[in-house]
Short mmCIF file of C-alpha atoms and ligand atoms in Angstrom, two decimals:
data_model
loop_
_atom_site.label_atom_id
_atom_site.label_comp_id
_atom_site.label_asym_id
_atom_site.label_seq_id
_atom_site.Cartn_x
_atom_site.Cartn_y
_atom_site.Cartn_z
CA UNK A 17 72.49 114.25 86.52
CA UNK A 18 75.08 111.82 87.33
CA UNK A 19 77.27 111.65 90.30
CA UNK A 20 80.91 110.24 91.16
CA UNK A 21 81.19 109.04 94.86
CA UNK A 22 84.65 108.50 95.94
CA UNK A 23 84.81 106.12 99.40
CA UNK A 24 87.84 106.11 101.87
CA UNK A 25 89.30 103.44 103.26
CA UNK A 26 87.72 103.58 107.00
CA UNK A 27 84.26 103.36 104.46
CA UNK A 28 85.53 100.27 103.13
CA UNK A 29 87.30 98.55 106.10
CA UNK A 30 85.25 95.30 106.41
CA UNK A 31 82.57 93.53 104.91
CA UNK A 32 80.00 95.41 107.56
CA UNK A 33 81.21 98.78 105.85
CA UNK A 34 81.23 97.49 102.07
CA UNK A 35 77.13 96.77 103.07
CA UNK A 36 76.98 100.58 104.11
CA UNK A 37 78.86 101.38 101.25
CA UNK A 38 76.41 98.95 98.74
CA UNK A 39 73.23 100.64 100.23
CA UNK A 40 74.33 104.63 99.84
CA UNK A 41 75.22 103.31 95.99
CA UNK A 42 72.14 102.07 95.58
CA UNK A 43 69.99 104.25 97.30
CA UNK A 44 70.89 106.49 93.98
CA UNK A 45 70.73 105.47 90.33
CA UNK A 46 73.13 108.95 90.02
CA UNK A 47 75.89 107.57 91.62
CA UNK A 48 76.90 106.05 88.64
CA UNK A 49 81.12 106.15 89.19
CA UNK A 50 82.68 104.69 92.19
CA UNK A 51 85.77 105.27 93.40
CA UNK A 52 87.32 103.27 96.62
CA UNK A 53 90.61 103.54 98.75
CA UNK A 54 92.43 100.26 100.23
CA UNK A 55 90.49 98.99 103.34
CA UNK A 56 91.36 101.08 106.21
CA UNK A 57 91.40 100.83 110.35
CA UNK A 58 89.00 98.87 111.58
CA UNK A 59 89.80 99.91 115.10
CA UNK A 60 91.66 102.96 116.68
CA UNK A 61 95.04 100.81 116.66
CA UNK A 62 94.24 98.63 112.97
CA UNK A 63 96.86 98.80 110.04
CA UNK A 64 95.52 100.50 107.07
CA UNK A 65 96.18 98.15 104.07
CA UNK A 66 98.50 100.60 102.59
CA UNK A 67 100.72 100.95 105.14
CA UNK A 68 100.99 97.06 105.03
CA UNK A 69 101.82 96.89 101.57
CA UNK A 70 104.69 99.40 102.27
CA UNK A 71 105.61 97.05 105.27
CA UNK A 72 105.54 93.91 103.24
CA UNK A 73 107.62 95.67 100.05
CA UNK A 74 110.03 96.88 102.45
CA UNK A 75 109.78 93.94 104.78
CA UNK A 76 113.74 92.82 106.13
CA UNK A 77 113.20 89.35 106.50
CA UNK A 78 110.97 86.82 104.34
CA UNK A 79 109.44 86.07 107.58
CA UNK A 80 108.08 89.18 108.02
CA UNK A 81 107.16 89.47 103.74
CA UNK A 82 104.75 86.36 104.47
CA UNK A 83 103.97 87.13 107.52
CA UNK A 84 102.61 90.40 106.35
CA UNK A 85 101.35 89.29 103.03
CA UNK A 86 99.46 86.90 104.47
CA UNK A 87 97.78 89.30 107.17
CA UNK A 88 96.55 91.43 103.48
CA UNK A 89 95.24 88.45 102.12
CA UNK A 90 93.02 87.90 105.20
CA UNK A 91 91.56 90.71 105.02
CA UNK A 92 90.42 90.60 101.46
CA UNK A 93 89.45 87.25 102.09
CA UNK A 94 86.73 88.06 105.25
CA UNK A 95 85.57 90.96 102.73
CA UNK A 96 84.93 87.73 100.20
CA UNK A 97 83.88 85.59 102.77
CA UNK A 98 81.46 87.61 104.48
CA UNK A 99 79.92 89.23 101.80
CA UNK A 100 78.81 85.54 99.95
CA UNK A 101 81.47 86.73 96.87
CA UNK A 102 82.20 84.80 93.71
CA UNK A 103 85.71 85.95 93.13
CA UNK A 104 88.49 83.84 94.14
CA UNK A 105 91.55 86.31 94.19
CA UNK A 106 93.97 83.31 94.33
CA UNK A 107 95.39 84.30 90.97
CA UNK A 108 95.56 87.90 91.54
CA UNK A 109 97.79 87.43 94.54
CA UNK A 110 99.89 84.93 92.94
CA UNK A 111 101.04 87.06 90.39
CA UNK A 112 100.95 90.45 93.11
CA UNK A 113 102.94 87.94 95.40
CA UNK A 114 105.42 86.90 92.32
CA UNK A 115 105.86 91.22 91.61
CA UNK A 116 106.45 91.96 95.10
CA UNK A 117 109.45 88.96 95.26
CA UNK A 118 110.63 90.88 92.13
CA UNK A 119 110.87 94.34 93.93
CA UNK A 120 108.89 95.62 90.72
CA UNK A 121 108.39 98.86 92.21
CA UNK A 122 107.42 100.29 95.95
CA UNK A 123 104.28 102.10 94.05
CA UNK A 124 103.40 99.19 92.28
CA UNK A 125 103.49 97.88 95.88
CA UNK A 126 100.99 100.46 97.33
CA UNK A 127 98.70 100.45 94.74
CA UNK A 128 97.61 96.74 95.00
CA UNK A 129 95.23 98.12 97.87
CA UNK A 130 92.78 100.00 95.53
CA UNK A 131 93.42 97.71 93.29
CA UNK A 132 91.85 94.75 94.88
CA UNK A 133 89.57 96.71 97.01
CA UNK A 134 88.18 98.55 93.54
CA UNK A 135 88.16 94.43 92.23
CA UNK A 136 85.46 93.22 95.29
CA UNK A 137 83.68 96.23 95.06
CA UNK A 138 82.66 95.86 91.78
CA UNK A 139 81.84 92.09 92.14
CA UNK A 140 79.64 93.61 94.92
CA UNK A 141 77.56 96.24 93.20
CA UNK A 142 77.49 94.12 89.72
CA UNK A 143 79.72 97.44 88.34
CA UNK A 144 82.43 96.79 85.35
CA UNK A 145 85.67 97.44 87.29
CA UNK A 146 87.63 99.97 84.99
CA UNK A 147 91.61 99.88 85.98
CA UNK A 148 93.18 103.29 86.40
CA UNK A 149 96.37 101.94 85.31
CA UNK A 150 94.62 102.25 81.40
CA UNK A 151 93.36 105.09 81.76
CA UNK A 152 94.42 107.80 84.65
CA UNK A 153 97.78 109.10 83.72
CA UNK A 154 100.69 110.48 86.54
CA UNK A 155 104.24 112.55 85.45
CA UNK A 156 107.57 111.86 86.74
CA UNK A 157 106.32 114.35 89.32
CA UNK A 158 103.57 112.32 90.57
CA UNK A 159 101.03 114.90 89.25
CA UNK A 160 98.10 113.71 87.00
CA UNK A 161 98.78 114.57 83.28
CA UNK A 162 95.94 115.70 82.34
CA UNK A 163 96.67 116.01 78.65
CA UNK A 164 97.24 112.55 78.33
CA UNK A 165 94.34 111.63 81.04
CA UNK A 166 91.65 113.42 79.75
CA UNK A 167 90.27 111.93 76.73
CA UNK A 168 91.22 108.71 77.37
CA UNK A 169 89.10 108.40 80.39
CA UNK A 170 86.19 110.27 78.78
CA UNK A 171 86.15 107.58 76.62
CA UNK A 172 86.08 105.34 78.67
CA UNK A 173 83.21 106.60 81.21
CA UNK A 174 81.06 107.57 78.40
CA UNK A 175 81.27 104.14 77.25
CA UNK A 176 80.07 102.11 80.33
CA UNK A 177 76.81 102.75 82.16
CA UNK A 178 78.07 102.18 85.72
CA UNK A 179 81.70 101.79 86.98
CA UNK A 180 84.15 101.15 90.05
CA UNK A 181 88.05 102.57 89.12
CA UNK A 182 90.12 102.48 92.42
CA UNK A 183 91.35 105.92 93.38
CA UNK A 184 95.33 106.79 94.02
CA UNK A 185 97.12 105.45 91.43
CA UNK A 186 97.59 105.31 87.30
CA UNK A 187 100.01 104.26 85.14
CA UNK A 188 103.32 106.57 84.22
CA UNK A 189 102.73 108.74 81.57
CA UNK A 190 105.99 107.34 79.57
CA UNK A 191 105.25 103.58 80.13
CA UNK A 192 101.83 102.86 80.25
CA UNK A 193 102.53 99.53 81.78
CA UNK A 194 104.44 101.55 84.78
CA UNK A 195 102.19 101.94 87.86
CA UNK A 196 102.65 105.60 89.58
CA UNK A 197 100.55 106.61 93.15
CA UNK A 198 99.15 110.39 94.00
CA UNK A 199 100.82 111.08 97.15
CA UNK A 200 99.32 109.79 100.69
CA UNK A 201 95.13 110.07 100.32
CA UNK A 202 95.73 110.63 96.95
CA UNK A 203 91.98 108.68 95.51
CA UNK A 204 90.31 112.46 96.35
CA UNK A 205 92.34 113.39 93.51
CA UNK A 206 91.50 110.14 91.25
CA UNK A 207 87.71 111.32 92.28
CA UNK A 208 88.03 114.86 91.63
CA UNK A 209 89.50 112.94 87.60
CA UNK A 210 87.05 110.95 87.36
CA UNK A 211 84.25 113.86 88.51
CA UNK A 212 85.93 116.02 85.69
CA UNK A 213 86.30 113.52 82.60
CA UNK A 214 82.91 111.71 83.64
CA UNK A 215 81.11 115.43 83.19
CA UNK A 216 79.18 114.57 86.30
CA UNK A 217 77.17 116.88 88.23
CA UNK A 218 78.25 116.42 91.87
CA UNK A 219 81.61 114.61 93.54
CA UNK A 220 80.47 112.80 97.29
CA UNK A 221 83.13 112.13 98.80
CA UNK A 222 82.24 109.67 101.89
CA UNK A 223 84.23 109.30 104.34
CA UNK A 224 84.42 108.87 108.70
CA UNK A 225 83.53 112.50 109.87
CA UNK A 226 80.07 114.58 108.95
CA UNK A 227 81.96 117.26 106.87
CA UNK A 228 84.42 119.96 107.80
CA UNK A 229 85.02 121.46 110.98
CA UNK A 230 85.27 125.26 111.67
CA UNK A 231 88.25 123.93 114.17
CA UNK A 232 90.37 120.81 114.67
CA UNK A 233 88.00 119.06 117.34
CA UNK A 234 91.37 117.75 119.07
CA UNK A 235 91.38 121.62 119.99
CA UNK A 236 88.33 122.82 120.27
CA UNK A 237 85.38 120.73 121.99
CA UNK A 238 82.54 119.55 119.50
CA UNK A 239 83.37 122.05 116.78
CA UNK A 240 80.26 123.30 114.11
CA UNK A 241 80.49 121.76 111.27
CA UNK A 242 81.11 124.19 108.19
CA UNK A 243 77.92 123.70 105.72
CA UNK A 244 79.01 125.73 103.19
CA UNK A 245 82.69 126.34 102.09
CA UNK A 246 84.40 127.27 98.84
CA UNK A 247 86.94 125.87 96.73
CA UNK A 248 89.48 129.18 97.96
CA UNK A 249 88.55 129.26 101.19
CA UNK A 250 89.51 125.30 101.79
CA UNK A 251 92.55 125.59 100.01
CA UNK A 252 94.08 128.32 102.68
CA UNK A 253 92.70 126.06 105.58
CA UNK A 254 93.88 122.58 104.18
CA UNK A 255 97.30 124.12 103.51
CA UNK A 256 97.56 125.28 106.91
CA UNK A 257 96.62 121.98 108.40
CA UNK A 258 93.01 121.13 108.29
CA UNK A 259 92.70 117.57 106.28
CA UNK A 260 89.88 115.87 105.22
CA UNK A 261 90.40 116.51 101.64
CA UNK A 262 93.88 115.75 100.18
CA UNK A 263 95.52 119.40 98.99
CA UNK A 264 95.44 118.87 95.59
CA UNK A 265 92.05 117.56 95.43
CA UNK A 266 90.36 120.69 93.80
CA UNK A 267 92.75 121.43 91.38
CA UNK A 268 91.57 119.01 88.58
CA UNK A 269 87.76 119.91 89.10
CA UNK A 270 88.18 124.24 90.13
CA UNK A 271 87.88 125.19 86.02
CA UNK A 272 85.16 122.91 86.27
CA UNK A 273 83.29 124.34 89.04
CA UNK A 274 82.05 120.82 89.82
CA UNK A 275 80.90 120.85 93.51
CA UNK A 276 81.75 118.53 96.10
CA UNK A 277 80.26 117.39 99.03
CA UNK A 278 81.83 115.20 101.67
CA UNK A 279 79.19 112.94 103.73
CA UNK A 280 79.69 110.52 106.01
CA UNK A 281 79.18 106.77 105.29
CA UNK A 282 78.29 105.92 109.04
CA UNK A 283 75.62 108.73 109.42
CA UNK A 284 74.34 109.08 105.85
CA UNK A 285 71.49 111.45 107.04
CA UNK A 286 74.02 114.22 107.90
CA UNK A 287 74.23 117.37 105.60
CA UNK A 288 77.59 117.35 105.07
CA UNK A 289 79.82 119.80 103.95
CA UNK A 290 79.61 121.35 100.35
CA UNK A 291 82.30 122.65 98.49
CA UNK A 292 81.49 124.96 95.74
CA UNK A 293 83.89 127.42 93.66
CA UNK A 294 81.56 130.54 94.76
CA UNK A 295 78.56 131.17 96.45
CA UNK A 296 75.92 133.38 97.54
CA UNK A 297 74.96 131.79 100.70
CA UNK A 298 75.94 133.39 103.76
CA UNK A 299 78.33 131.74 106.21
CA UNK A 300 76.73 131.00 109.52
CA UNK A 301 79.61 132.97 111.28
CA UNK A 302 81.67 135.72 110.09
CA UNK A 303 84.66 132.98 109.83
CA UNK A 304 84.31 129.86 107.66
CA UNK A 305 87.04 128.17 109.65
CA UNK A 306 89.75 128.43 111.56
CA UNK A 307 93.66 126.16 110.99
CA UNK A 308 97.00 126.35 112.39
CA UNK A 309 100.60 124.91 111.81
CA UNK A 310 103.17 125.04 114.43
CA UNK A 311 107.38 124.32 114.04
CA UNK A 312 107.96 127.88 111.93
CA UNK A 313 111.22 130.04 112.66
CA UNK A 314 111.64 133.38 111.80
CA UNK A 315 115.09 135.47 110.39
CA UNK A 316 114.76 139.01 111.27
CA UNK A 317 116.82 141.17 109.08
CA UNK A 318 117.47 144.81 110.05
CA UNK A 319 119.65 147.68 107.61
CA UNK A 320 119.10 151.44 108.03
CA UNK A 321 117.52 152.48 105.22
CA UNK A 322 116.29 149.58 103.75
CA UNK A 323 113.74 150.85 102.10
CA UNK A 324 115.39 152.89 99.67
CA UNK A 325 117.65 149.91 98.41
CA UNK A 326 116.23 148.68 95.11
CA UNK A 327 116.38 144.99 95.04
CA UNK A 328 117.31 144.20 98.67
CA UNK A 329 114.11 141.89 99.16
CA UNK A 330 115.41 139.85 96.34
CA UNK A 331 118.75 139.98 97.90
CA UNK A 332 117.39 138.44 100.64
CA UNK A 333 115.21 136.07 98.92
CA UNK A 334 118.19 134.52 96.73
CA UNK A 335 120.42 133.25 99.78
CA UNK A 336 116.60 131.40 100.79
CA UNK A 337 116.57 130.23 97.46
CA UNK A 338 120.55 128.92 97.56
CA UNK A 339 120.03 126.75 100.30
CA UNK A 340 116.56 125.11 98.79
CA UNK A 341 114.53 126.84 101.60
CA UNK A 342 110.46 127.97 100.50
CA UNK A 343 109.42 130.85 102.85
CA UNK A 344 105.82 130.83 103.90
CA UNK A 345 105.48 134.69 105.01
CA UNK A 346 107.15 137.89 104.48
CA UNK A 347 105.56 140.92 106.71
CA UNK A 348 108.12 143.95 106.14
CA UNK A 349 108.67 147.36 108.13
CA UNK A 350 110.81 150.42 107.01
CA UNK A 351 114.13 149.27 108.01
CA UNK A 352 113.47 145.36 109.10
CA UNK A 353 112.08 142.41 106.88
CA UNK A 354 110.84 139.15 108.86
CA UNK A 355 111.13 135.53 106.63
CA UNK A 356 108.61 132.70 108.32
CA UNK A 357 110.34 129.36 107.45
CA UNK A 358 109.69 125.80 108.32
CA UNK A 359 111.19 125.39 111.41
CA UNK A 360 112.46 121.76 110.87
CA UNK A 361 113.83 122.45 106.74
CA UNK A 362 115.65 125.35 108.51
CA UNK A 363 117.48 124.04 111.16
CA UNK A 364 119.95 122.53 109.46
CA UNK A 365 121.19 124.73 106.91
CA UNK A 366 120.79 128.40 109.42
CA UNK A 367 124.06 129.26 109.64
CA UNK A 368 124.75 128.61 105.40
CA UNK A 369 120.93 130.93 105.37
CA UNK A 370 122.95 133.62 107.40
CA UNK A 371 125.86 134.04 106.00
CA UNK A 372 124.37 133.77 102.62
CA UNK A 373 122.00 136.91 103.58
CA UNK A 374 125.56 138.59 105.09
CA UNK A 375 127.13 137.93 101.74
CA UNK A 376 124.45 139.17 98.97
CA UNK A 377 122.40 141.88 101.33
CA UNK A 378 125.00 143.12 104.05
CA UNK A 379 122.12 143.71 106.77
CA UNK A 380 123.09 145.55 110.60
CA UNK A 381 121.85 142.63 111.90
CA UNK A 382 120.03 139.36 111.82
CA UNK A 383 118.12 138.18 114.40
CA UNK A 384 116.42 134.04 114.80
CA UNK A 385 113.62 132.75 116.69
CA UNK A 386 112.06 129.44 116.65
CA UNK A 387 109.27 127.38 117.95
CA UNK A 388 106.29 129.47 116.47
CA UNK A 389 102.31 128.70 114.91
CA UNK A 390 100.96 130.23 112.10
CA UNK A 391 97.03 130.48 112.75
CA UNK A 392 94.84 131.22 109.93
CA UNK A 393 91.37 132.62 110.19
CA UNK A 394 89.43 132.14 107.19
CA UNK A 395 86.31 133.67 105.90
CA UNK A 396 84.43 134.90 102.91
CA UNK A 397 82.41 136.87 104.60
CA UNK A 398 85.28 139.18 106.26
CA UNK A 399 85.34 141.15 103.24
CA UNK A 400 82.81 143.45 103.41
CA UNK A 401 82.64 142.94 107.48
CA UNK A 402 84.39 145.70 109.78
CA UNK A 403 85.76 145.16 112.56
CA UNK A 404 87.01 141.09 112.45
CA UNK A 405 90.70 141.95 112.84
CA UNK A 406 89.88 144.33 115.72
CA UNK A 407 87.82 141.16 117.39
CA UNK A 408 90.50 138.57 116.76
CA UNK A 409 93.31 140.81 118.59
CA UNK A 410 91.18 141.38 121.61
CA UNK A 411 90.20 138.09 121.84
CA UNK A 412 93.68 136.80 121.77
CA UNK A 413 94.29 140.06 124.44
CA UNK A 414 91.79 139.04 126.78
CA UNK A 415 93.32 135.03 126.34
CA UNK A 416 96.38 136.86 127.57
CA UNK A 417 98.43 135.53 123.99
CA UNK A 418 101.30 137.57 122.23
CA UNK A 419 100.72 138.27 118.60
CA UNK A 420 104.07 138.15 116.50
CA UNK A 421 102.87 138.62 113.44
CA UNK A 422 99.99 139.55 111.35
CA UNK A 423 99.00 139.38 107.58
CA UNK A 424 96.20 140.14 105.93
CA UNK A 425 95.90 139.14 101.95
CA UNK A 426 94.80 141.64 99.83
CA UNK A 427 91.67 139.00 98.91
CA UNK A 428 90.38 139.56 102.52
CA UNK A 429 90.38 135.93 102.41
CA UNK A 430 92.48 135.34 105.19
CA UNK A 431 94.45 136.62 108.46
CA UNK A 432 97.26 134.79 109.22
CA UNK A 433 98.50 135.50 112.75
CA UNK A 434 102.16 133.86 114.21
CA UNK A 435 101.79 133.48 117.56
CA UNK A 436 104.55 131.30 120.22
CA UNK A 437 103.98 127.55 119.75
CA UNK A 438 102.93 127.28 123.65
CA UNK A 439 100.00 129.86 122.41
CA UNK A 440 99.01 128.01 119.23
CA UNK A 441 95.89 126.36 121.08
CA UNK A 442 94.83 128.42 123.34
CA UNK A 443 94.80 131.12 120.60
CA UNK A 444 92.62 128.78 118.26
CA UNK A 445 90.20 128.09 121.46
CA UNK A 446 89.68 132.30 121.49
CA UNK A 447 89.45 133.06 118.12
CA UNK A 448 86.63 130.19 117.84
CA UNK A 449 84.98 131.18 120.86
CA UNK A 450 84.86 134.97 119.81
CA UNK A 451 83.60 134.44 116.51
CA UNK A 452 81.27 131.17 117.10
CA UNK A 453 80.42 130.27 120.34
CA UNK A 454 79.88 133.94 121.71
CA UNK A 455 78.71 135.72 118.60
CA UNK A 456 79.90 139.05 119.62
N1 LIG B 18 95.22 104.30 100.17
C1 LIG B 18 96.22 105.38 100.31
C2 LIG B 18 96.77 105.91 101.62
O1 LIG B 18 96.38 105.17 102.41
C3 LIG B 18 95.20 106.29 98.96
C4 LIG B 18 94.05 106.85 99.89
O2 LIG B 18 93.50 106.45 100.96
O3 LIG B 18 93.28 107.86 99.18
O4 LIG B 18 97.05 106.76 101.65
#
């Protein structure tokens, strides 16, 4: 059973962490494909190597560049020294420095963190090093080009016994010498692509937490870990702000049904969270997780007999489209329609949107409200359970929270609730309490 193991930046932040990673890989011969991130933070106020690389590339003076570049070199050199590795990165750093000075591209600069870490890890493990610039292709929008990547990467992986393939970058499908990166945290996406092309049975994503939590630990004290979650539930929770895995990481393997397990490098014995396509495994509670985001605004549009007017919704939405604004939710009444948008995106354009709605849809009135939050209560267990919505709303009423919007998709996988920003944290705590703590 072949496995791909991806290690995040904090798992590979220094030599001590490298040893833990080495032990994890060596303890299971199925762990044949390894995807590392760049060295992350070693302590709270430390700086990730990727951030140092961006800083060096955008340095405003020669002195700032040299100083930042030396800090990056030291990070790798201390790993080499403490692990007694036989590699010498002098030449690599000379090439990289020259490319920085020639300003070849910011994405190239950022990618060197993973490149060098992969190089060291391959040497430490005695595995082959595979440069993703030669086998992972990224299009002009920063998405992976599966048509070009899959045959090349599949062939490469079928030829190697073990390998280390750095995360986060590949090359431009038009020009294989041009480095491109995914968005931040994108090594998770690389892990998925390797899982798909390597036809593995399991994608282990090693990080510094023991899995996905039912709620944000900054809001709920010691929340429970989710045992098993489906891709769809995960997508809902990640979209609404839960972040352990990059939100695009599921896409490459979704069609393959390859499970992902989130594991903790510092506590490998913890079970972690298993992410699957589908399962009969019942969640421990009716809900699987709660997440949310603040910073929304609503545009409430009123017009008598709105329900009779064919094309009204289209006209209103065109006003948003004209202004390049995407909307999140659109609850409606008989003569009213409310559009939820991201407040920062809307603020600069609000007057232009209002006049476009007047011009296109001729409403009776428009009202705006800001400083709102959306909370997603997600769970496959809600589908056949009566009373879930009732419990959520009675918990919120008990906590004295006014609900501004309710949206339940027909999939019955989630219920979205709009509250004011000020009530956001209390609302999450109240929902967690009723489903997980009290379990009434
Ligand atoms: N090193 C990159 C970042 O910090 C990518 C990753 O860690 O996945 O965003």
